[in-house]
Short mmCIF file of C-alpha atoms in Angstrom, two decimals:
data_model
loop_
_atom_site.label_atom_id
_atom_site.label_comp_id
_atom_site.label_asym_id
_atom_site.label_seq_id
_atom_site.Cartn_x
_atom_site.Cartn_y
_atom_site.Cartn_z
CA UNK A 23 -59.90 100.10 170.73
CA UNK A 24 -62.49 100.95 168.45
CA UNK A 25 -63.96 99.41 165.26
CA UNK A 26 -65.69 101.30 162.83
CA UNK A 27 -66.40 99.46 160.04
CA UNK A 28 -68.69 101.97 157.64
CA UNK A 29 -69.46 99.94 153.70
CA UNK A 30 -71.37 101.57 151.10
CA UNK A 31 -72.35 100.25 148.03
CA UNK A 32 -72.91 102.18 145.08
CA UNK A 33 -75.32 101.21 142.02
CA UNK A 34 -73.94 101.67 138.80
CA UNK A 35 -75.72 100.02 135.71
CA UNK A 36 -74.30 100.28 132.22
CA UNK A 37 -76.20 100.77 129.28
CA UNK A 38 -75.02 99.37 126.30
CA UNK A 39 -74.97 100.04 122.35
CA UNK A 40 -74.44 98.58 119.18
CA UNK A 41 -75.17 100.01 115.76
CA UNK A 42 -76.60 102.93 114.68
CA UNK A 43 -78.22 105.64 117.45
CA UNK A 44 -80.39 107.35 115.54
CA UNK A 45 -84.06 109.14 115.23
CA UNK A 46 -85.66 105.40 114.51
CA UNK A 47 -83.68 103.39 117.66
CA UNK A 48 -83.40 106.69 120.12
CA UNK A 49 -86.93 105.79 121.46
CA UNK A 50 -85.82 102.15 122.75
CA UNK A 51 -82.98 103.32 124.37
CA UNK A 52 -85.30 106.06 126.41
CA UNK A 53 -87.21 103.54 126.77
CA UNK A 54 -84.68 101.61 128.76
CA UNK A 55 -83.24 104.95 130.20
CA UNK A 56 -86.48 105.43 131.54
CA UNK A 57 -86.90 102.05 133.41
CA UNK A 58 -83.62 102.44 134.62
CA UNK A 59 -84.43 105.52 135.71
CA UNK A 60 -87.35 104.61 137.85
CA UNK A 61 -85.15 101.48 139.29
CA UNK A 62 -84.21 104.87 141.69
CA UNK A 63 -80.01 104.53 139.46
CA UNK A 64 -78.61 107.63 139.72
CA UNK A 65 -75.29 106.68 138.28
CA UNK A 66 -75.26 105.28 134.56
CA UNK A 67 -72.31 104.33 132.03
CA UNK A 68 -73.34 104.66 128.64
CA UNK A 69 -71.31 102.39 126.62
CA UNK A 70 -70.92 104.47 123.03
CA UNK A 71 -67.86 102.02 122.18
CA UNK A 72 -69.73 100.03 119.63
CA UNK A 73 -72.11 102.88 118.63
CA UNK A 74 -71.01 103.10 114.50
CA UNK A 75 -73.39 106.53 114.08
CA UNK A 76 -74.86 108.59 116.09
CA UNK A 77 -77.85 111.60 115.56
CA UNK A 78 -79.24 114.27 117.43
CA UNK A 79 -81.81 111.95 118.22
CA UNK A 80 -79.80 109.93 120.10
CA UNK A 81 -77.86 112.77 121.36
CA UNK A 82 -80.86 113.99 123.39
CA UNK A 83 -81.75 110.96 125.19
CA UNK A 84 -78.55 110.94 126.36
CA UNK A 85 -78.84 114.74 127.49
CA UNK A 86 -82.43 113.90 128.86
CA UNK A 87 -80.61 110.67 130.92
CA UNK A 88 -77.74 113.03 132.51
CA UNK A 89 -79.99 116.03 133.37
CA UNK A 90 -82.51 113.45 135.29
CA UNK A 91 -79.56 111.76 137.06
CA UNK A 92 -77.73 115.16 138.15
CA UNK A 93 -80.57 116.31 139.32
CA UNK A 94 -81.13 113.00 141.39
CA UNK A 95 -77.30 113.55 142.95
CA UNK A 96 -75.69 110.97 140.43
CA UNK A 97 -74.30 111.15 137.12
CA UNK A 98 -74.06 109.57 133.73
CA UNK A 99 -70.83 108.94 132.55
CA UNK A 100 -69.79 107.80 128.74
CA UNK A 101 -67.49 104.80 127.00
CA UNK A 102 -66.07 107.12 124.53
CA UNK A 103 -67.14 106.09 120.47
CA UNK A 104 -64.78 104.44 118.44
CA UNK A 105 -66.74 104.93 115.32
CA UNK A 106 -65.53 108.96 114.04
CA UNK A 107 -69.49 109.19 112.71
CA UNK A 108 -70.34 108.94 116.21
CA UNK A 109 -67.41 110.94 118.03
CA UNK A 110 -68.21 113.76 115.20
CA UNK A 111 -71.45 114.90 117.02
CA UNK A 112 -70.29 114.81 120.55
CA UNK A 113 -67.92 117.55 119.48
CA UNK A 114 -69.48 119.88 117.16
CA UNK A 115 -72.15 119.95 120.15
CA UNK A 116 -69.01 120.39 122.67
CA UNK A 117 -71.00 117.78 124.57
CA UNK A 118 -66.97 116.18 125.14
CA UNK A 119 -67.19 118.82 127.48
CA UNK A 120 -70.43 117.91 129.15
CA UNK A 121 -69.87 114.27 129.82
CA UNK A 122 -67.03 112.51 131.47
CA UNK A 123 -65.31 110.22 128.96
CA UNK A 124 -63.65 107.20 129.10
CA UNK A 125 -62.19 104.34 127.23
CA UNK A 126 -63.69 101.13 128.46
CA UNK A 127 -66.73 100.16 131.20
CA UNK A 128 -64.28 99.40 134.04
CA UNK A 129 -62.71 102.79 134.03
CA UNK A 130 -66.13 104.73 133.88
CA UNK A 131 -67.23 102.44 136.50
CA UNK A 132 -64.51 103.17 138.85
CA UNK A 133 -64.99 106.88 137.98
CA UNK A 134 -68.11 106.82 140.33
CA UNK A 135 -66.15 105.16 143.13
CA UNK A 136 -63.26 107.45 143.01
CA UNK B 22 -67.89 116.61 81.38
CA UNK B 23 -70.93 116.33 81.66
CA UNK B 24 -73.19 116.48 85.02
CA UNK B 25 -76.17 114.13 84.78
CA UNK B 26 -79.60 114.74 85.24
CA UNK B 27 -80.46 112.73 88.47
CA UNK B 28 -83.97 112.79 87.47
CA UNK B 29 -83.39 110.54 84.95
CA UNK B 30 -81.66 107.72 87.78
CA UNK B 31 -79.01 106.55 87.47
CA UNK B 32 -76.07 107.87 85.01
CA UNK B 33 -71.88 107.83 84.30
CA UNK B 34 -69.60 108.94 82.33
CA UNK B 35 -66.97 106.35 80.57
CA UNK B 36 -64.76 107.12 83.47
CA UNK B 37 -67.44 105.99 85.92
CA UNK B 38 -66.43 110.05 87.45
CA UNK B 39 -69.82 111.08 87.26
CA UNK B 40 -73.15 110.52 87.86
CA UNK B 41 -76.24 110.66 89.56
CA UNK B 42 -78.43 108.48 91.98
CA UNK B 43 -81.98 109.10 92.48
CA UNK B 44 -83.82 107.58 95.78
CA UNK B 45 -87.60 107.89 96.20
CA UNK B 46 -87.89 106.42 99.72
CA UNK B 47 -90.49 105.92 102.62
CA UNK B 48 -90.67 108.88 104.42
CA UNK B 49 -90.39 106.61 107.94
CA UNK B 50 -87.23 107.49 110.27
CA UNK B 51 -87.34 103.32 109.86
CA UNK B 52 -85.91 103.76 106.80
CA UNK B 53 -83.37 106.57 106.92
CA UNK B 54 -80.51 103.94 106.96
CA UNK B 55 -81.07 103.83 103.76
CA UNK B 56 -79.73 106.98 102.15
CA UNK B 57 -76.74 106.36 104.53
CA UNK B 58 -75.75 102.73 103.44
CA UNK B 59 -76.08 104.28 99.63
CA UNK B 60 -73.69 107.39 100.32
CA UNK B 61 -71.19 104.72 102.01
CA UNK B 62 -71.44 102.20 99.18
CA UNK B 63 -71.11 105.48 96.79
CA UNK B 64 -68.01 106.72 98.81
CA UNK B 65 -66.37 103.56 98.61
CA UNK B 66 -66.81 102.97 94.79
CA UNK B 67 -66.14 106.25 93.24
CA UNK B 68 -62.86 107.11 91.69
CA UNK B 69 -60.84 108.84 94.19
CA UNK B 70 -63.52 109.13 96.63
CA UNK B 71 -63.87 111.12 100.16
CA UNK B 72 -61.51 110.18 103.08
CA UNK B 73 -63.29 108.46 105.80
CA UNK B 74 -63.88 111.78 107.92
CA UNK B 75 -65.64 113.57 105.05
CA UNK B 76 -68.06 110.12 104.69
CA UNK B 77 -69.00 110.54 108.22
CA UNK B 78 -69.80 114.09 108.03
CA UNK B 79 -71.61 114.08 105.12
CA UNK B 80 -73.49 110.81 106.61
CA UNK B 81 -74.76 113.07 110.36
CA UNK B 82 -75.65 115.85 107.58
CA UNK B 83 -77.54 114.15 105.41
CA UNK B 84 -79.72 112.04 108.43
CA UNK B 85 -80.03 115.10 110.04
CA UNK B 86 -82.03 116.66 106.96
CA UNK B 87 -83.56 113.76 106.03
CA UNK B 88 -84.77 113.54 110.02
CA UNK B 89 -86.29 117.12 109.66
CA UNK B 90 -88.03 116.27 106.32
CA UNK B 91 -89.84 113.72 108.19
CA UNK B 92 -90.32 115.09 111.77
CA UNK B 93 -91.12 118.95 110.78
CA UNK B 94 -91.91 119.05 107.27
CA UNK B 95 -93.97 116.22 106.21
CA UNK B 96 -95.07 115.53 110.08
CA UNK B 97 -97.09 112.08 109.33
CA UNK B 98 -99.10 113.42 106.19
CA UNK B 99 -100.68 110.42 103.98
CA UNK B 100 -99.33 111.63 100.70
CA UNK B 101 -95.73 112.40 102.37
CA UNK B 102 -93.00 112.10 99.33
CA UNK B 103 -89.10 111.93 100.49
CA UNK B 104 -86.61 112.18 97.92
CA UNK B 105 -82.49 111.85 98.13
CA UNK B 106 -80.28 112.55 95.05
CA UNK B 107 -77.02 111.95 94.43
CA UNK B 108 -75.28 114.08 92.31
CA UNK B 109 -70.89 113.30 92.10
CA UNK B 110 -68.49 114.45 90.47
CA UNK B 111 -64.44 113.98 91.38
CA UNK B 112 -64.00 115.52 94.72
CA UNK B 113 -67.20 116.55 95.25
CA UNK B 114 -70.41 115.01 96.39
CA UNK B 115 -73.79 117.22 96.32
CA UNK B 116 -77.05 115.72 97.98
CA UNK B 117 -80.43 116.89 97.63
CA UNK B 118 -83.28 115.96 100.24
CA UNK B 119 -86.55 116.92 98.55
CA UNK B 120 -89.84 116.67 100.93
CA UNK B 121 -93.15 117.74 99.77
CA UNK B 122 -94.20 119.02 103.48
CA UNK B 123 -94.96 122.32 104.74
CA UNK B 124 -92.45 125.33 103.74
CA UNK B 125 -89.22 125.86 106.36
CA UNK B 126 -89.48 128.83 108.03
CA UNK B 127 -86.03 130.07 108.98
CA UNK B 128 -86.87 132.24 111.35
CA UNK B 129 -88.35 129.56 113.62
CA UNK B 130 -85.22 127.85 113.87
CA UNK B 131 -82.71 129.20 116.82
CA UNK B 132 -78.97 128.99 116.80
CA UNK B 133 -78.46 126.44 120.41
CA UNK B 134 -75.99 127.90 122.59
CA UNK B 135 -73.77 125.37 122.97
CA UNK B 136 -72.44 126.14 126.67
CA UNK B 137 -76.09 125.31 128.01
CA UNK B 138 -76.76 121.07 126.96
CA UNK B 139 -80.09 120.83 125.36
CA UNK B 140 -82.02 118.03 124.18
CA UNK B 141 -82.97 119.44 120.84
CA UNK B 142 -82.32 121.80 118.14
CA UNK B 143 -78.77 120.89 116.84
CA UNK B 144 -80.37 119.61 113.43
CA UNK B 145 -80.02 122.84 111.27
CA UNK B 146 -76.61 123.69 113.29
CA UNK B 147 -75.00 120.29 112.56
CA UNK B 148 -76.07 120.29 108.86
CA UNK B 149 -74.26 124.03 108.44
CA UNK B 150 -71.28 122.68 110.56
CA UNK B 151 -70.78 119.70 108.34
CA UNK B 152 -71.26 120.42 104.82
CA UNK B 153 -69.40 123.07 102.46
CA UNK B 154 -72.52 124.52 101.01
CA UNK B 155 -75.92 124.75 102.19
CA UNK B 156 -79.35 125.69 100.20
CA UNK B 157 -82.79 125.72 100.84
CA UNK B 158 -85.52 126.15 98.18
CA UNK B 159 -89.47 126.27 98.43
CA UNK B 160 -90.30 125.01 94.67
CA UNK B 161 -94.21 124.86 94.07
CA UNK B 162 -95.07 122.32 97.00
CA UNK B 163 -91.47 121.24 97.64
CA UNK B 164 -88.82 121.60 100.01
CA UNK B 165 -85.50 121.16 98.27
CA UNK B 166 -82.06 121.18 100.40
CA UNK B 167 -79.01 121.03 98.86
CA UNK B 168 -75.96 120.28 100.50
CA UNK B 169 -72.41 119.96 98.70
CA UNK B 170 -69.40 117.85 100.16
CA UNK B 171 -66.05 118.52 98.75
CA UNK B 172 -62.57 117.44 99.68
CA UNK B 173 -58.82 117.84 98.42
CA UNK B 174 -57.57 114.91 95.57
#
């Protein structure tokens, strides 16, 4: 008989909003994208659920966040926006189509694991 | 009916229908809440006012000109001046963002493609998506957008 026992473990780390996601609060959230970043994460959940508005501004670092961690082999992945003045951006940009949505943490979590 | 002057501040009719609100605010992105939290308190007071949808698409439209007024136009200049008006009327809001920064050139603004993700230049696109009516005016040494909001009684 043989025994192959084989365990990965993946890094996720969620990053988490509240409020408004706009021009003025964009650059703290790169900010943290960025540290993130250089922790060597390749696969984020950005939690949007509690965003109440969201800009272009805040739009981008989200672009800039997926295009480093695709590039890196990972992914981001998003907690879909209650708020409509958030959702409204995400789909006149047809970035709904860009990111992989879902409807709490544990879900986009597993996502990666699947 | 009469449509107020929104230079003069703040006006309305006996039926509180229309009016006008002037802001003269910091031109900081800091402060671009501002504008926002008066077009919600607006919304929510006015005699049949927009449905919740309309509030949040005028809301992205009007941050996202306010946002270029500061980033492009007035670009950190000492003497920047950022003005929001308020003009309503039933079933229809109009907004003017006034900046006294350098003159919009149109034809240095691209249309994004939207099947390739970028990280900028939605800001013109978004406004056109979201509002009924757009304007742009170069008056002496300001920039005057005007964009117009309506929806069905």
């Amino acid at each position: 008989m043989e025994i192959d026992i084989d365990e990965r473990t993946l890094r996720v780390v969620i990053l988490g909003m509240t409020g408004r996601l706009d021009a003025f609060t964009a650059p703290s959230l790169r900010e943290q994208a960025d540290e993130v970043i250089a922790g060597s994460v390749r696969h984020i959940v950005c939690d949007l659920a509690n965003v109440a508005f969201m800009d272009s501004a805040g739009l981008a670092v989200l672009v800039s966040l997926m295009k480093r961690c695709r590039q890196a082999g990972g992914d981001v992945r998003l907690v879909w926006p209650v708020a409509e003045a958030a959702q409204r951006i995400l789909q006149l940009t047809k970035f709904d189509r860009v990111f992989e949505r879902f409807d709490d943490r544990e879900l986009a979590v597993s996502s990666f694991l699947g | 009916m009469t449509v107020p002057d929104p230079d003069a501040g703040l006006h309305m009719d006996v039926n509180d229908r229309v009016g006008a609100i002037h802001l003269d605010i910091p031109a900081s992105l800091r402060y671009l809440n501002i504008p926002a939290a008066v077009l919600h308190a607006l919304a929510e007071r006015m005699p049949d006012g927009p449905p919740e949808m309309t509030v949040s698409e005028l809301e992205l439209a009007l941050q996202e000109a306010c946002v270029n007024s500061v980033r492009h136009a007035l670009d950190g200049r000492s003497d920047a001046k950022l003005v929001v008006r308020f003009v309503y009327q039933p079933n229809q809001i109009e907004i003017a963002v006034e900046d006294n920064g350098s003159r919009f050139e149109a034809e240095e603004v691209a249309t994004p493609d939207l099947e390739v993700p970028q990280e900028g230049g939605y800001g013109l696109f978004l406004i056109e998506q979201l509002v009924d009516t757009l304007s742009y005016l170069r008056e002496g040494e300001m920039n005057r957008w005007l964009l117009t909001k309506r929806w069905k009684a």
